[in-house]
Amino acid sequence: MKKTKYIFFGILCTLFVTSELYSQTDKEQISAIRNESNTALKSYQNEKVLSFLTDDVLITTGNGTLLCGKEELEKYISDGGKSKMYWIRQTKEIKVNEKRGLAWENGIWNGYDPEKSDDSIINGNYSAMWTKESGVWKIKSQLFVTLSEN
């Protein structure tokens, strides 16, 4: 009986330690979501892109247009027509406030039009506010500023 208790205790400790080793930090979770978002943007999976945002998301586009909420963003995307433009965000920094479930991300973004070039044709900087309000990291707000056009 004692041997069984020790084996059970050993298994329990092993599970606890390995779960801690393999669990992602908040920064790693945000980075992984950003990578998923980039993949979805490049493959024009708009519904998946929208799934990474809160319903009341605020987006300021690179030209200064303010979009309030997923519905308005979805309309903005559909009004864009058959454009093959896509955007890739490259994270430079992520800071997390674990107590409040908030995070700040900044980096650079590049816009591509595969019908014109393999190279970026427009780019700039961005900042994003993330929230873990629902238990999963989602983007609450994003600000994009266009700084260069080719």
Short mmCIF file of C-alpha atoms in Angstrom, two decimals:
data_model
loop_
_atom_site.label_atom_id
_atom_site.label_comp_id
_atom_site.label_asym_id
_atom_site.label_seq_id
_atom_site.Cartn_x
_atom_site.Cartn_y
_atom_site.Cartn_z
CA MET A 1 0.00 0.00 0.00
CA LYS A 2 2.83 2.41 0.87
CA LYS A 3 4.49 1.62 -2.45
CA THR A 4 1.28 2.51 -4.31
CA LYS A 5 1.06 5.85 -2.48
CA TYR A 6 4.66 6.69 -3.41
CA ILE A 7 4.08 5.76 -7.04
CA PHE A 8 0.90 7.85 -7.16
CA PHE A 9 2.69 10.78 -5.50
CA GLY A 10 5.58 10.45 -7.97
CA ILE A 11 3.23 10.47 -10.95
CA LEU A 12 1.37 13.48 -9.57
CA CYS A 13 4.61 15.42 -9.05
CA THR A 14 5.80 14.54 -12.55
CA LEU A 15 2.54 15.74 -14.08
CA PHE A 16 2.71 19.00 -12.14
CA VAL A 17 6.33 19.71 -13.09
CA THR A 18 5.89 18.84 -16.77
CA SER A 19 2.71 20.90 -17.07
CA GLU A 20 4.60 23.89 -15.69
CA LEU A 21 7.47 23.30 -18.12
CA TYR A 22 5.25 23.03 -21.16
CA SER A 23 2.64 25.68 -20.39
CA GLN A 24 3.03 28.85 -22.42
CA THR A 25 3.68 32.19 -20.80
CA ASP A 26 1.28 35.03 -21.60
CA LYS A 27 3.86 36.53 -23.98
CA GLU A 28 4.23 33.19 -25.77
CA GLN A 29 0.44 32.87 -26.06
CA ILE A 30 0.12 36.36 -27.55
CA SER A 31 3.01 35.69 -29.94
CA ALA A 32 1.42 32.41 -31.05
CA ILE A 33 -1.94 34.12 -31.64
CA ARG A 34 -0.22 36.88 -33.63
CA ASN A 35 1.47 34.22 -35.79
CA GLU A 36 -1.90 32.49 -36.35
CA SER A 37 -3.40 35.86 -37.27
CA ASN A 38 -0.60 36.51 -39.78
CA THR A 39 -1.16 33.11 -41.37
CA ALA A 40 -4.91 33.77 -41.60
CA LEU A 41 -4.33 37.23 -43.10
CA LYS A 42 -1.97 35.85 -45.75
CA SER A 43 -4.48 33.15 -46.73
CA TYR A 44 -7.47 35.57 -46.68
CA GLN A 45 -9.27 33.70 -43.87
CA ASN A 46 -11.20 36.75 -42.66
CA GLU A 47 -13.42 34.85 -40.20
CA LYS A 48 -10.36 33.41 -38.49
CA VAL A 49 -8.72 36.85 -38.36
CA LEU A 50 -11.86 38.25 -36.72
CA SER A 51 -11.86 35.43 -34.14
CA PHE A 52 -8.72 36.91 -32.55
CA LEU A 53 -10.53 40.20 -31.79
CA THR A 54 -13.00 41.25 -29.11
CA ASP A 55 -16.50 42.08 -30.38
CA ASP A 56 -15.98 45.75 -29.46
CA VAL A 57 -12.48 46.02 -30.96
CA LEU A 58 -11.21 49.44 -32.02
CA ILE A 59 -8.97 49.62 -35.09
CA THR A 60 -7.26 52.72 -36.44
CA THR A 61 -6.07 51.90 -39.96
CA GLY A 62 -2.80 53.09 -41.43
CA ASN A 63 -4.54 56.06 -43.05
CA GLY A 64 -6.33 57.08 -39.84
CA THR A 65 -9.76 55.52 -40.40
CA LEU A 66 -11.32 54.48 -37.08
CA LEU A 67 -13.31 51.24 -37.11
CA CYS A 68 -15.47 50.40 -34.10
CA GLY A 69 -16.34 46.75 -33.57
CA LYS A 70 -15.99 43.50 -35.49
CA GLU A 71 -19.06 44.20 -37.63
CA GLU A 72 -17.67 47.50 -38.90
CA LEU A 73 -14.28 45.90 -39.56
CA GLU A 74 -15.94 43.04 -41.44
CA LYS A 75 -17.83 45.56 -43.62
CA TYR A 76 -14.61 47.52 -44.22
CA ILE A 77 -12.90 44.32 -45.39
CA SER A 78 -15.78 43.30 -47.68
CA ASP A 79 -15.98 46.84 -49.13
CA GLY A 80 -12.33 46.41 -50.14
CA GLY A 81 -13.46 44.30 -53.06
CA LYS A 82 -11.29 41.62 -54.56
CA SER A 83 -8.02 43.18 -53.47
CA LYS A 84 -5.31 40.62 -52.83
CA MET A 85 -3.58 42.88 -50.29
CA TYR A 86 -2.60 41.26 -47.03
CA TRP A 87 -0.69 42.51 -44.01
CA ILE A 88 1.88 40.84 -41.80
CA ARG A 89 2.68 42.11 -38.33
CA GLN A 90 6.16 41.59 -36.89
CA THR A 91 6.16 41.88 -33.11
CA LYS A 92 9.02 43.81 -31.53
CA GLU A 93 7.83 43.91 -27.91
CA ILE A 94 5.11 42.51 -25.66
CA LYS A 95 4.50 43.72 -22.11
CA VAL A 96 1.97 41.95 -19.87
CA ASN A 97 0.04 43.14 -16.81
CA GLU A 98 -0.97 39.76 -15.39
CA LYS A 99 -2.98 41.31 -12.55
CA ARG A 100 -5.33 43.13 -14.93
CA GLY A 101 -5.19 40.62 -17.78
CA LEU A 102 -3.92 43.26 -20.20
CA ALA A 103 -0.98 43.36 -22.58
CA TRP A 104 0.66 45.83 -24.91
CA GLU A 105 2.32 44.78 -28.16
CA ASN A 106 4.17 46.88 -30.68
CA GLY A 107 6.04 46.24 -33.88
CA ILE A 108 6.10 46.86 -37.58
CA TRP A 109 3.59 45.88 -40.24
CA ASN A 110 4.10 45.26 -43.93
CA GLY A 111 1.45 45.27 -46.64
CA TYR A 112 1.79 43.00 -49.64
CA ASP A 113 0.02 42.84 -52.99
CA PRO A 114 1.07 39.59 -54.67
CA GLU A 115 -0.36 40.85 -57.98
CA LYS A 116 2.23 43.66 -57.97
CA SER A 117 5.29 42.37 -56.15
CA ASP A 118 6.65 39.82 -53.70
CA ASP A 119 8.06 42.71 -51.69
CA SER A 120 6.18 44.87 -49.23
CA ILE A 121 4.54 47.84 -50.97
CA ILE A 122 3.49 49.69 -47.81
CA ASN A 123 4.54 49.53 -44.17
CA GLY A 124 4.59 51.22 -40.82
CA ASN A 125 4.38 50.74 -37.08
CA TYR A 126 1.59 49.32 -34.95
CA SER A 127 0.54 48.97 -31.34
CA ALA A 128 -2.04 46.57 -29.96
CA MET A 129 -3.89 46.29 -26.67
CA TRP A 130 -4.70 42.71 -25.66
CA THR A 131 -7.15 41.53 -23.02
CA LYS A 132 -7.57 38.18 -21.33
CA GLU A 133 -11.03 39.14 -20.05
CA SER A 134 -12.63 36.00 -21.51
CA GLY A 135 -9.81 33.71 -20.35
CA VAL A 136 -8.23 33.78 -23.82
CA TRP A 137 -6.00 36.56 -25.15
CA LYS A 138 -7.83 38.72 -27.71
CA ILE A 139 -7.04 42.03 -29.36
CA LYS A 140 -9.07 44.90 -27.88
CA SER A 141 -7.51 47.73 -29.87
CA GLN A 142 -4.97 48.23 -32.66
CA LEU A 143 -3.36 51.38 -34.03
CA PHE A 144 -1.56 51.27 -37.37
CA VAL A 145 0.46 54.17 -38.78
CA THR A 146 1.63 54.11 -42.40
CA LEU A 147 5.22 55.33 -42.61
CA SER A 148 6.41 54.22 -46.04
CA GLU A 149 4.91 53.40 -49.45
CA ASN A 150 6.70 52.04 -52.51
#
